[in-house]
CSV table of C-alpha atoms in Angstrom, one decimal:
chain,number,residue,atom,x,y,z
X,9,UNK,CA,0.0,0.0,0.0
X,10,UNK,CA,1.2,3.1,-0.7
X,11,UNK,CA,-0.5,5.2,2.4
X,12,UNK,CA,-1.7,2.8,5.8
X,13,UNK,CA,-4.8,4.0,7.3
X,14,UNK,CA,-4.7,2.4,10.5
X,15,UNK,CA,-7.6,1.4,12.7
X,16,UNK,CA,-6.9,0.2,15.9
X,17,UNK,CA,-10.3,-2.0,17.4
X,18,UNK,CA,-10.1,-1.4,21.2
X,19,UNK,CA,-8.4,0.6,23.3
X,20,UNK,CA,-7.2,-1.1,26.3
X,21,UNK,CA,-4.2,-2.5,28.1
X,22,UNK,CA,-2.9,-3.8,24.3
X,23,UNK,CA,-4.8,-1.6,21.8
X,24,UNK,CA,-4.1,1.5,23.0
X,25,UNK,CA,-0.2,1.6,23.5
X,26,UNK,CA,0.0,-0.1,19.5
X,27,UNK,CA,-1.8,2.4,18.7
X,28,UNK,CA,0.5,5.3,20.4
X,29,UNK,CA,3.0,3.9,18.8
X,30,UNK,CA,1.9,3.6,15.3
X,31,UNK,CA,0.6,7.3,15.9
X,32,UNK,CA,4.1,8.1,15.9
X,33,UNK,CA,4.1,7.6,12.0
X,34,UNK,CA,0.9,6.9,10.1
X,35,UNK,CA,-3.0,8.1,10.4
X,36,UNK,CA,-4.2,5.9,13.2
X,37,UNK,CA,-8.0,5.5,14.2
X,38,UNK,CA,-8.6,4.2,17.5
X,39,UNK,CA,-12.4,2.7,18.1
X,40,UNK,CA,-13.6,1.0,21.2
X,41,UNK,CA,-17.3,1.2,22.3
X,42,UNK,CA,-16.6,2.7,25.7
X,43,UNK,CA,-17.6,6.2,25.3
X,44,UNK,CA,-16.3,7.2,28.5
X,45,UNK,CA,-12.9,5.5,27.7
X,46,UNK,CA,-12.9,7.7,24.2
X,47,UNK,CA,-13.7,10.8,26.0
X,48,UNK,CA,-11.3,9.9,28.5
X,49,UNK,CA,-8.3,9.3,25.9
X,50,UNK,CA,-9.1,12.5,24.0
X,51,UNK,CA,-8.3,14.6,26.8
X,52,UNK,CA,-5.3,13.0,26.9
X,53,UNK,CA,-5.3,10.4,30.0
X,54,UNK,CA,-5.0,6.9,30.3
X,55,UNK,CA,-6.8,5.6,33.3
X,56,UNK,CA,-4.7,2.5,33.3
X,57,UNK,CA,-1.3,4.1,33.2
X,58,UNK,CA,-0.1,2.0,30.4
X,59,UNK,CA,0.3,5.3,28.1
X,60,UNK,CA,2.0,8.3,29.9
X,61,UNK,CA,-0.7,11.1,29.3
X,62,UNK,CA,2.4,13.3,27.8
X,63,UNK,CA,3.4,10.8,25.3
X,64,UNK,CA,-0.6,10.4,24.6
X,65,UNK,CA,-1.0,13.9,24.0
X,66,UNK,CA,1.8,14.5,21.8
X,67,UNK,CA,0.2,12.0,18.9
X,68,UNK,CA,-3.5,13.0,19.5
X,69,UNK,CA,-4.6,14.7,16.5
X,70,UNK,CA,-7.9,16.0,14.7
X,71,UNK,CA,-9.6,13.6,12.3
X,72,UNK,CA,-7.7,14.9,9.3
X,73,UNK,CA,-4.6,14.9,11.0
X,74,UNK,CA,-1.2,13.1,9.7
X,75,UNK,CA,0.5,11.4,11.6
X,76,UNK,CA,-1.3,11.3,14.8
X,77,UNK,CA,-4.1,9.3,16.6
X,78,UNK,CA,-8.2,10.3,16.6
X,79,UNK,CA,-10.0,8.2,18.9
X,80,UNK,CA,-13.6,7.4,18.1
X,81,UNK,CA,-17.0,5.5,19.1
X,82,UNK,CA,-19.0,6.0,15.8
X,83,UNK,CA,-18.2,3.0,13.3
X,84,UNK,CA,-18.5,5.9,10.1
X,85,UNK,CA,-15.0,7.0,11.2
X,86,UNK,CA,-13.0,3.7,10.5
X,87,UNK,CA,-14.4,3.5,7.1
X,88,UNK,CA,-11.8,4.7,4.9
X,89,UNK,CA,-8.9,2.7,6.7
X,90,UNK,CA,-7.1,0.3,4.7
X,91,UNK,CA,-5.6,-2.1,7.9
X,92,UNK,CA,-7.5,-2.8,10.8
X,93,UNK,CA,-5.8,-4.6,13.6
X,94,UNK,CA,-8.3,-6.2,17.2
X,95,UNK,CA,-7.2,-5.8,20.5
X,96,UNK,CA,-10.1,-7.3,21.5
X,97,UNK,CA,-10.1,-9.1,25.1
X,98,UNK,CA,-10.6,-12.7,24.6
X,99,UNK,CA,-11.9,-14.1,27.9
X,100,UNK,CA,-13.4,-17.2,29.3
X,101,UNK,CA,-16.9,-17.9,31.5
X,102,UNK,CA,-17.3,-19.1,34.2
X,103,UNK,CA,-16.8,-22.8,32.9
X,104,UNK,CA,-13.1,-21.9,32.1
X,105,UNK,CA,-15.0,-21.7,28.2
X,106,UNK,CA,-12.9,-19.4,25.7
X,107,UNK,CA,-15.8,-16.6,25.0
X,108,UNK,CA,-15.4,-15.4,21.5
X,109,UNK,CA,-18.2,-12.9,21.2
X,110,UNK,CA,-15.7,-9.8,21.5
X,111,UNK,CA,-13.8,-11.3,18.8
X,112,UNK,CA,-16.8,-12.0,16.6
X,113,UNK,CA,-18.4,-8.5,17.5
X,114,UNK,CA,-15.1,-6.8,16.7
X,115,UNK,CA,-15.2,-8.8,13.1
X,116,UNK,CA,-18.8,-7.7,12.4
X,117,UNK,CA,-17.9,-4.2,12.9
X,118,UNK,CA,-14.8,-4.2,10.5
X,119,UNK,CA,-16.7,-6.8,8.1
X,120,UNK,CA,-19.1,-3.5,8.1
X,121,UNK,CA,-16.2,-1.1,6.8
X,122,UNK,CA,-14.3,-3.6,4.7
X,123,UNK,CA,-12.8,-2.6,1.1
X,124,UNK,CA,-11.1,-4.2,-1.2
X,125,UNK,CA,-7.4,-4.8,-1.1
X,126,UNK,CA,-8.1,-4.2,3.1
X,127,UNK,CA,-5.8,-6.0,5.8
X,128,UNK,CA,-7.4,-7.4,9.1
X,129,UNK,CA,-5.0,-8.5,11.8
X,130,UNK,CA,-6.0,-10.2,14.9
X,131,UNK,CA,-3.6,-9.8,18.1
X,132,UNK,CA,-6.2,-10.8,20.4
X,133,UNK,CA,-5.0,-14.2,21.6
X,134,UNK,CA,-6.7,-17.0,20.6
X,135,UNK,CA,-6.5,-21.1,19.8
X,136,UNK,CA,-4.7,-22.3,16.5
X,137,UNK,CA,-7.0,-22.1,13.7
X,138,UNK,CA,-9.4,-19.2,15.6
X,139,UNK,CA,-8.7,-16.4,13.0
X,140,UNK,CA,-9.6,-18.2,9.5
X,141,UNK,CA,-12.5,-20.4,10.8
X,142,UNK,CA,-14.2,-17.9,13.4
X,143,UNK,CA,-12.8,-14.7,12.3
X,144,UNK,CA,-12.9,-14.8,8.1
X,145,UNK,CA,-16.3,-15.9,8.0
X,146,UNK,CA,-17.8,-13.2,9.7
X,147,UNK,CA,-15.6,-10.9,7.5
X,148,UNK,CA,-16.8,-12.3,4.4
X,149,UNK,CA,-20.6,-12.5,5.4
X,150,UNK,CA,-20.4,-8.8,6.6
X,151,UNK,CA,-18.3,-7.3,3.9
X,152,UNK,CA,-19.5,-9.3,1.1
X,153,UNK,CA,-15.7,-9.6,-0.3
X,154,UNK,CA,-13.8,-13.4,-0.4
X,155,UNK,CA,-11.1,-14.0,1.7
X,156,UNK,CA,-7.2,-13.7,0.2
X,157,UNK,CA,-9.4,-12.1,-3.2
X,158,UNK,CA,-11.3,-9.4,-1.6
X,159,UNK,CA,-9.3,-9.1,1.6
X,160,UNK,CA,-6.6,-10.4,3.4
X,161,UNK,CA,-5.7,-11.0,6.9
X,162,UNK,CA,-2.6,-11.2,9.4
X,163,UNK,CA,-1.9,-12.4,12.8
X,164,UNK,CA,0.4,-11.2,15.6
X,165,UNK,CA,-0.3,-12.0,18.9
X,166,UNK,CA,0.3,-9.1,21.8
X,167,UNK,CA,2.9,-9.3,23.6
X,168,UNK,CA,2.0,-6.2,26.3
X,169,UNK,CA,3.0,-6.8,30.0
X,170,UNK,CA,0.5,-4.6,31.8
X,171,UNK,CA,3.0,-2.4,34.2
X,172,UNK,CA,6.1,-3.3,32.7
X,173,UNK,CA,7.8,0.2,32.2
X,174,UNK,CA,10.7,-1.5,30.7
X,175,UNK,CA,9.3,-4.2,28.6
X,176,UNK,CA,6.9,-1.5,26.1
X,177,UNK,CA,5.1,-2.4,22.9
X,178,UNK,CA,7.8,-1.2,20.8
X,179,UNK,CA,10.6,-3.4,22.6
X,180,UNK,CA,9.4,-6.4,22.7
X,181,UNK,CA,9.9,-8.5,19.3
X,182,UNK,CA,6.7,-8.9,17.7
X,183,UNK,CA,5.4,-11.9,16.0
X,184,UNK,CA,3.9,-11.4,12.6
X,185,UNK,CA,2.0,-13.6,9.9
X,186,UNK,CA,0.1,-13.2,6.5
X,187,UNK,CA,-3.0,-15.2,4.6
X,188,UNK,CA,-0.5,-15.3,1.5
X,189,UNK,CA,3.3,-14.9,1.5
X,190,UNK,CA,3.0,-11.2,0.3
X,191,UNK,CA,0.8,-10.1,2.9
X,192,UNK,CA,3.1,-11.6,5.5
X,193,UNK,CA,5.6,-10.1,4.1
X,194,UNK,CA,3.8,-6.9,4.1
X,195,UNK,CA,2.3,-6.9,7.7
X,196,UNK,CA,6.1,-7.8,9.2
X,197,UNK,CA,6.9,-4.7,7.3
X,198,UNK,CA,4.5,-2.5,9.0
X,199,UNK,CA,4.9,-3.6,12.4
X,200,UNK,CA,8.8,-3.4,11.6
X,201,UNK,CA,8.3,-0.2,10.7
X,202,UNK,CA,7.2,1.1,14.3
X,203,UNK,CA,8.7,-1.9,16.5
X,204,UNK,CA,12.6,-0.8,17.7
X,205,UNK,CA,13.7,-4.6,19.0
X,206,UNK,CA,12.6,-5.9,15.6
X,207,UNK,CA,9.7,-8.4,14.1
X,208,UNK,CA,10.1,-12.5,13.6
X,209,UNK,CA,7.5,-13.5,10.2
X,210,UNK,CA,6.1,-17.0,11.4
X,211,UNK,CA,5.2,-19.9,9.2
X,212,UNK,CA,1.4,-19.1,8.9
X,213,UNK,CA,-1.2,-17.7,10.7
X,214,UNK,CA,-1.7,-21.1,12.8
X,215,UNK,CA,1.9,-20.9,13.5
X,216,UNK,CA,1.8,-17.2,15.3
X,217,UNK,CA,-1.6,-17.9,17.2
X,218,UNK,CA,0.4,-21.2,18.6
X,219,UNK,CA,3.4,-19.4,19.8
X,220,UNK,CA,1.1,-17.4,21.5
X,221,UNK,CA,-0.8,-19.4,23.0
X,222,UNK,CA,2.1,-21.7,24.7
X,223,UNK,CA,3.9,-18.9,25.9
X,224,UNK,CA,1.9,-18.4,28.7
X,225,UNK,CA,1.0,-21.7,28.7
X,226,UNK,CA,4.3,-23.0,29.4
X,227,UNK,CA,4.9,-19.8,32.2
X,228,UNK,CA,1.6,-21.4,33.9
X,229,UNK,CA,3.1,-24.8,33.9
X,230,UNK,CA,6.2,-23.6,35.7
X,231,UNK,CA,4.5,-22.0,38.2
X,232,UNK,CA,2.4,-25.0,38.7
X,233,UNK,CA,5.0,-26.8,39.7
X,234,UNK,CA,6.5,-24.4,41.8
X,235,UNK,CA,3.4,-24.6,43.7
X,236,UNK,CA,2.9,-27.4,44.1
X,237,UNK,CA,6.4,-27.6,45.5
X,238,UNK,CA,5.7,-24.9,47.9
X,239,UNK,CA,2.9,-27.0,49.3
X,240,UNK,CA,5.7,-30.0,49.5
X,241,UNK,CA,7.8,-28.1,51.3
X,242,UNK,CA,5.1,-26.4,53.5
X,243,UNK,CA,4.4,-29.9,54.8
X,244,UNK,CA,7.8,-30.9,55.4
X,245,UNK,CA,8.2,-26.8,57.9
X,246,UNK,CA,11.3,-26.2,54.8
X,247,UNK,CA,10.6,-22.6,53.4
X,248,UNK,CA,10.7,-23.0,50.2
X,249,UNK,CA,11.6,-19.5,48.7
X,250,UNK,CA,15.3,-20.5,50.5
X,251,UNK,CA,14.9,-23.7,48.4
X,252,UNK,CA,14.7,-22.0,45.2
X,253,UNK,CA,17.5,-19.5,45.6
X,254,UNK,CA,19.7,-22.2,46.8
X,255,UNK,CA,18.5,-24.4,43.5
X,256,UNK,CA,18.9,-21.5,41.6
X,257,UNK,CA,23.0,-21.4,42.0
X,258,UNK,CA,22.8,-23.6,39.2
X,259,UNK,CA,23.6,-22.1,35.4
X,260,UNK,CA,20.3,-23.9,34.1
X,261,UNK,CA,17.7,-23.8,36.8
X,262,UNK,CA,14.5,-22.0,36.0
X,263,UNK,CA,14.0,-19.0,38.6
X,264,UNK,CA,9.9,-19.6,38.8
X,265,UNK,CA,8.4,-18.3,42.2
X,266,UNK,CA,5.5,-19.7,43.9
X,267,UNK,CA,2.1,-17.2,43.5
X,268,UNK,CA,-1.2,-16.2,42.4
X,269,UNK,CA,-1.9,-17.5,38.6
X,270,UNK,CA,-4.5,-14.5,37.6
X,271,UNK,CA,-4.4,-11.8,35.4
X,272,UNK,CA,-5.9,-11.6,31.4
X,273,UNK,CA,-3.0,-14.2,30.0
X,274,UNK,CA,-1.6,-16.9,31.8
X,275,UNK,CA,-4.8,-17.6,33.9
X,276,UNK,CA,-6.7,-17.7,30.7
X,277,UNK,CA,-4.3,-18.9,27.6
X,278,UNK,CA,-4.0,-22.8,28.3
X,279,UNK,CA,-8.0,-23.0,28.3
X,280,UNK,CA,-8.1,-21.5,25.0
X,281,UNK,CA,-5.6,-24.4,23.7
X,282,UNK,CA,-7.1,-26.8,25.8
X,283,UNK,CA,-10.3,-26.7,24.0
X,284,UNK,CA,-8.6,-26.6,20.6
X,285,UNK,CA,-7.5,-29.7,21.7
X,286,UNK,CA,-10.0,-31.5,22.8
X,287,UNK,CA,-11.7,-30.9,19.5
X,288,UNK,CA,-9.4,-32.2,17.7
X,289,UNK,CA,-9.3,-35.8,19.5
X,290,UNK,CA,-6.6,-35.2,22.0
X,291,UNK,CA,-7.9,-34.4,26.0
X,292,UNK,CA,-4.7,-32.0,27.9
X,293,UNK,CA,-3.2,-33.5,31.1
X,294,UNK,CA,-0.2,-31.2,31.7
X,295,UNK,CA,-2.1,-28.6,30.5
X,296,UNK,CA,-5.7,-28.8,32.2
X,297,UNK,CA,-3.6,-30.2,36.1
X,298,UNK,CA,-1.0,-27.2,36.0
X,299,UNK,CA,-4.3,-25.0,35.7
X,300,UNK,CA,-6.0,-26.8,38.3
X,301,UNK,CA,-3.2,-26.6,40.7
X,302,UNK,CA,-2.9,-22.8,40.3
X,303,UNK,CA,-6.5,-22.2,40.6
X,304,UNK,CA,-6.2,-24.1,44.0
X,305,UNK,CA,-3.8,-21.1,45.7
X,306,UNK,CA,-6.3,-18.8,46.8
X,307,UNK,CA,-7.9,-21.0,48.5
X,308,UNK,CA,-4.8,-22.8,50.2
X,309,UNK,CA,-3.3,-19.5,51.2
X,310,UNK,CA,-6.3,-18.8,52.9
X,311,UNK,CA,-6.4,-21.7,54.6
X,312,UNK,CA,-3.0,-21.5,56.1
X,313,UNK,CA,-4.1,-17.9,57.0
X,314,UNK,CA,-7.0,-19.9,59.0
X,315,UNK,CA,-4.7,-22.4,61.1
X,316,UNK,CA,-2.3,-19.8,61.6
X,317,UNK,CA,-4.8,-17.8,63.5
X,318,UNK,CA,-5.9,-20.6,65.4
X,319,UNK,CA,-2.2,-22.1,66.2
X,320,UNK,CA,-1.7,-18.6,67.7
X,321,UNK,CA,-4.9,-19.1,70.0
X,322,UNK,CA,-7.3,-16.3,68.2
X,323,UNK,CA,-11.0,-17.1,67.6
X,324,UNK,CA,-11.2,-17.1,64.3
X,325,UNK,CA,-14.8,-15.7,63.2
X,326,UNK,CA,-13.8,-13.4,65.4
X,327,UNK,CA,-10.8,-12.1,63.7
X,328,UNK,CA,-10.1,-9.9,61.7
X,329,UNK,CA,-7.9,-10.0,58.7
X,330,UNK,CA,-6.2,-7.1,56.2
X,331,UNK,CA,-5.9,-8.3,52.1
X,332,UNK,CA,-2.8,-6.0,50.6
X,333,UNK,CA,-3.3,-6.3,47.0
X,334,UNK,CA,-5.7,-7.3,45.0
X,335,UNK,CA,-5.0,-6.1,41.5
X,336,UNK,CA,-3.7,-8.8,39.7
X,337,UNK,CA,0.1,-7.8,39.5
X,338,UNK,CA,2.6,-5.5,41.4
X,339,UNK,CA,2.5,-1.5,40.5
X,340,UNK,CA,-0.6,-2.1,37.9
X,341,UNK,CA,-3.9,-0.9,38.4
X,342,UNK,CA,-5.5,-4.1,35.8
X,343,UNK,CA,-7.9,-6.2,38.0
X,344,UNK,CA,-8.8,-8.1,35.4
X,345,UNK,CA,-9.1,-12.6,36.6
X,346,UNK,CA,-7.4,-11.5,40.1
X,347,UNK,CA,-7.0,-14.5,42.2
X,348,UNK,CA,-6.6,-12.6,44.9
X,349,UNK,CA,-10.3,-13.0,45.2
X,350,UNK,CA,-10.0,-16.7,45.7
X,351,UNK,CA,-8.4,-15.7,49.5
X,352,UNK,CA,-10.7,-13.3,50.2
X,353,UNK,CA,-13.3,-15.6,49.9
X,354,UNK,CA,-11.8,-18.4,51.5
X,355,UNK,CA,-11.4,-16.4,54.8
X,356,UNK,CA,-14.9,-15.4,54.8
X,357,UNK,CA,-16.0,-18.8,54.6
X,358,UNK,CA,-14.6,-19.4,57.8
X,359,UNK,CA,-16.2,-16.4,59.4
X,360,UNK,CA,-13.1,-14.0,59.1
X,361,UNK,CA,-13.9,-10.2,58.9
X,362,UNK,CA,-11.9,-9.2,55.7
X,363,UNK,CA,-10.7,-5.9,54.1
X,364,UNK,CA,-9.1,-4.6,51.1
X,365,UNK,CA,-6.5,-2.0,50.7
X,366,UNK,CA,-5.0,-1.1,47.7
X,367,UNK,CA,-3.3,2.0,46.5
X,368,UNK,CA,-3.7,1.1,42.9
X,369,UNK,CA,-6.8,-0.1,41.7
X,370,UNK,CA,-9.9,1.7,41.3
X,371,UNK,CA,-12.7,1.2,43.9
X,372,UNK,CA,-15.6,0.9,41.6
X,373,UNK,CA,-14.2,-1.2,38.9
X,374,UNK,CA,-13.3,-3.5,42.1
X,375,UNK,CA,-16.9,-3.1,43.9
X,376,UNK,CA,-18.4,-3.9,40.3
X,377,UNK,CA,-15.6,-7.3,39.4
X,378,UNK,CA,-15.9,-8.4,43.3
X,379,UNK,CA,-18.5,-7.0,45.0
X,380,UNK,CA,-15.5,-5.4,47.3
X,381,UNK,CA,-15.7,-2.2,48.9
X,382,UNK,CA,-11.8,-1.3,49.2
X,383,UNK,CA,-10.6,0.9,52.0
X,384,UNK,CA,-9.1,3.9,51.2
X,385,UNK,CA,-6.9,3.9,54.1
X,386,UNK,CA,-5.3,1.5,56.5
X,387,UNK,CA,-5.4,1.1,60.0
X,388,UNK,CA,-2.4,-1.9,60.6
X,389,UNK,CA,-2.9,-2.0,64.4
X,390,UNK,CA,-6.5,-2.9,64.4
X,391,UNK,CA,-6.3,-6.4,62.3
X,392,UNK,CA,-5.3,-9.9,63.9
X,393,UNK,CA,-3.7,-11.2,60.4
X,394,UNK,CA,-2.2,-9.2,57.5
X,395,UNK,CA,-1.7,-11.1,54.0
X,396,UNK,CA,0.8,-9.3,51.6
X,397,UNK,CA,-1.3,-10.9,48.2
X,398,UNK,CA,0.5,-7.9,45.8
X,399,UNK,CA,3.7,-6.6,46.4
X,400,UNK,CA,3.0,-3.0,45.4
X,401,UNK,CA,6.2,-0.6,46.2
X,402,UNK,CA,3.6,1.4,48.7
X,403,UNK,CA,3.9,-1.8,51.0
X,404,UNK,CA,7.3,-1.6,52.1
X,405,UNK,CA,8.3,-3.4,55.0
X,406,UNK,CA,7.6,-0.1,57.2
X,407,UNK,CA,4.3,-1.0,57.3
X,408,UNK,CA,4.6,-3.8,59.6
X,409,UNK,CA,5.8,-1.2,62.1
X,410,UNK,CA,2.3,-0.5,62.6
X,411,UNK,CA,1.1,-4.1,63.1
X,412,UNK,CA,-0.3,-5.7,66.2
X,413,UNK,CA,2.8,-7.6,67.8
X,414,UNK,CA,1.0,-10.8,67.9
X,415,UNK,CA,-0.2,-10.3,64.7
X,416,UNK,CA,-0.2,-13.3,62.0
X,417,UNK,CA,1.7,-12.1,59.0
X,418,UNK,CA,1.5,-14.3,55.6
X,419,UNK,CA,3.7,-13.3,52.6
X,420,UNK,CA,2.1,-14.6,49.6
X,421,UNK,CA,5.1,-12.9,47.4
X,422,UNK,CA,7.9,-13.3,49.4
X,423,UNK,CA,7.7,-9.9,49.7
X,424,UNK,CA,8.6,-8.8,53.6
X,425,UNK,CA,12.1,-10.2,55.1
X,426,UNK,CA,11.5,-13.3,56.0
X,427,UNK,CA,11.8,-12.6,60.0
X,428,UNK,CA,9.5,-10.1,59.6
X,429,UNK,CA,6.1,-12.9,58.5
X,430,UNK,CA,4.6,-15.4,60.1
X,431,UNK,CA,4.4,-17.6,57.2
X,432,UNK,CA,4.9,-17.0,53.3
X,433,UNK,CA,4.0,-19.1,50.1
């Protein structure tokens, strides 16, 4: 193509930093159906801190504008754009069932828009095969045109690490694919264009939505294991955060920490291959157990929160107990498949009063996920157990200054010094 019109489908934690970036260079469109997240963006803020608002206002731009980036709601203002990339979330329900309707409503929008000689590319992850047999049929049915004639599409899965500072869209090597050979070729060009650390052109289509997939699969596998090893060790009164670092003096030793498995990626990936799998013949093991073994931690941690109270002779329905954390990640406000929920819960099923602090995520976006009601401030000295579930930088180990003496201290992240907890993961 000789000009890119860019329209970037959603505007969240992936969509809207690829879009900053390609601002930088091209005519970029950003739609989302969140009106309040346009309005929001166009006055030059990013409520989830992934774009600096400086750098956000420096490529906003009128419609007409070139380079720079408009941000939209109506459907009219994509038309005209001759590549179209989803950011789409691709979620599961409450089954653990990969929920495509984002997807598909994101592909009945563009299908809407669609021209001839247009590129769709998908970074939304997804199962092998996702893109050509859900994605291009809506595409054709909407736009009327025939797939690799009419249009064409690409596929490079997102890479963002919500919080990472260091790690930003355009260092991080991107993943790229085609429908044809040319329009690989063509699509590694773009994102080369804008991407600093560089673009690798995959196989096929199927190719790039498999790496994808089993990159976080494999990270969820790992800390499966390390887990389940911390529940090993837990039995045998061996702490195993000083196992790891003394396994880890070996050159090949994988350094994998014990935690909370949540988050929009690796507590969500392996069921999207997972059900791939099983329908094509083959039913997941490693897979589906490293899953269920992480999905078990909540629940576990707030067990040992349970005995610990009891072992240090408190009555536990009535105690009370302090949650630090519960966005899903360190120094991130995303909340998004927190498992920090899963100890919450736990302790209230014993009859445990529970609270919520945490600087970093938003109150109502918490109330509405979790039915929480977060405090806005703490008050360490009135709570008989404290559980460090996020290591945010706010809770540094001054905090425990503040805590009742015999106060039961668990460290899901290893967080604290260790002679400062009563327990940790």
């Amino acid at each position: 193509m000789s000009e890119y019109r860019i329209a970037i489908i959603g505007l969240g934690y992936v969509g809207l930093p690829l879009a900053v970036a390609f601002a930088e260079k091209y005519k970029v469109l950003g739609f989302d159906i969140n009106q309040p997240r346009i309005a929001e963006l166009n006055n030059g803020h990013d409520h989830t801190l992934e774009v600096e608002d400086d750098l956000l206002k420096s490529v906003l731009s009128t419609r007409e504008g070139a380079p720079g980036l408009y941000n939209t709601s109506k459907i009219e203002d994509i038309k005209g754009c001759n590549v179209y990339i989803v950011t789409v979330p691709t979620p599961i329900d409450d089954d653990h069932n990969p929920d495509l309707t984002p997807l598909i409503k994101a592909s009945e929008t563009v299908g809407a828009v669609l021209a001839e000689g247009d590129i769709v590319i998908y970074e939304s992850t997804v199962y092998p095969g996702a893109t050509e047999e859900e994605c291009v049929p809506v595409l054709e049915k909407f736009s009327g045109l025939k797939y690799n004639q009419g249009f064409f599409c690409g596929y490079s899965p997102e890479r963002i690490n919500p919080g990472d500072k260091e790690h930003t869209v355009k260092k991080i090597l991107k993943v790229t694919s085609g429908s044809t050979p040319e329009i690989a070729e063509e699509v590694d060009q773009l994102y080369k264009s804008v991407i600093t650390a560089g673009t690798y052109k995959a196989a096929s289509i199927k190719v790039a939505e498999a790496a994808k997939v089993i990159e976080n699969s494999q990270r969820d596998i790992n800390i499966a294991f390390v887990n389940e090893l911390a529940m090993i060790f837990n039995k045998m009164k061996i702490d195993t955060v000083d196992v790891l670092e003394a396994a880890g003096t070996k050159w090949n030793f994988l350094p994998f920490r014990p935690g909370l498995v949540g988050g929009h990626c690796i507590g969500v990936d392996p069921y999207y291959l997972a059900q791939k799998a099983k329908k094509v013949g083959y039913y997941p093991q490693i897979l589906l157990a490293g899953r269920r073994l992480n999905n078990s931690i909540g629940p576990y941690v707030g067990s040992q929160v349970v005995k610990l109270l009891m072992k240090s002779g408190k009555v536990v329905n009535e105690s009370k107990v302090l949650v630090m954390g519960i966005t899903f990640k360190e120094n991130c406000p995303d909340i998004r498949n927190s498992r920090v929920i899963d100890i919450v819960l736990e302790l209230q099923d014993f009859g445990v009063g529970v609270d919520v602090y945490d600087p970093w995520a938003n109150a109502e976006e918490v109330k509405h996920e979790y039915g929480l009601d977060l405090l806005e401030s703490a008050d360490m000295e009135q709570y008989d157990g404290i559980v460090l579930a996020v290591a945010h930088k706010e809770f540094s180990a001054g905090v425990l200054d503040k805590v009742k003496e015999d106060a039961v201290i668990y460290d899901v992240k290893s967080f604290f010094p260790k002679d400062k907890v009563t327990s940790r993961l």
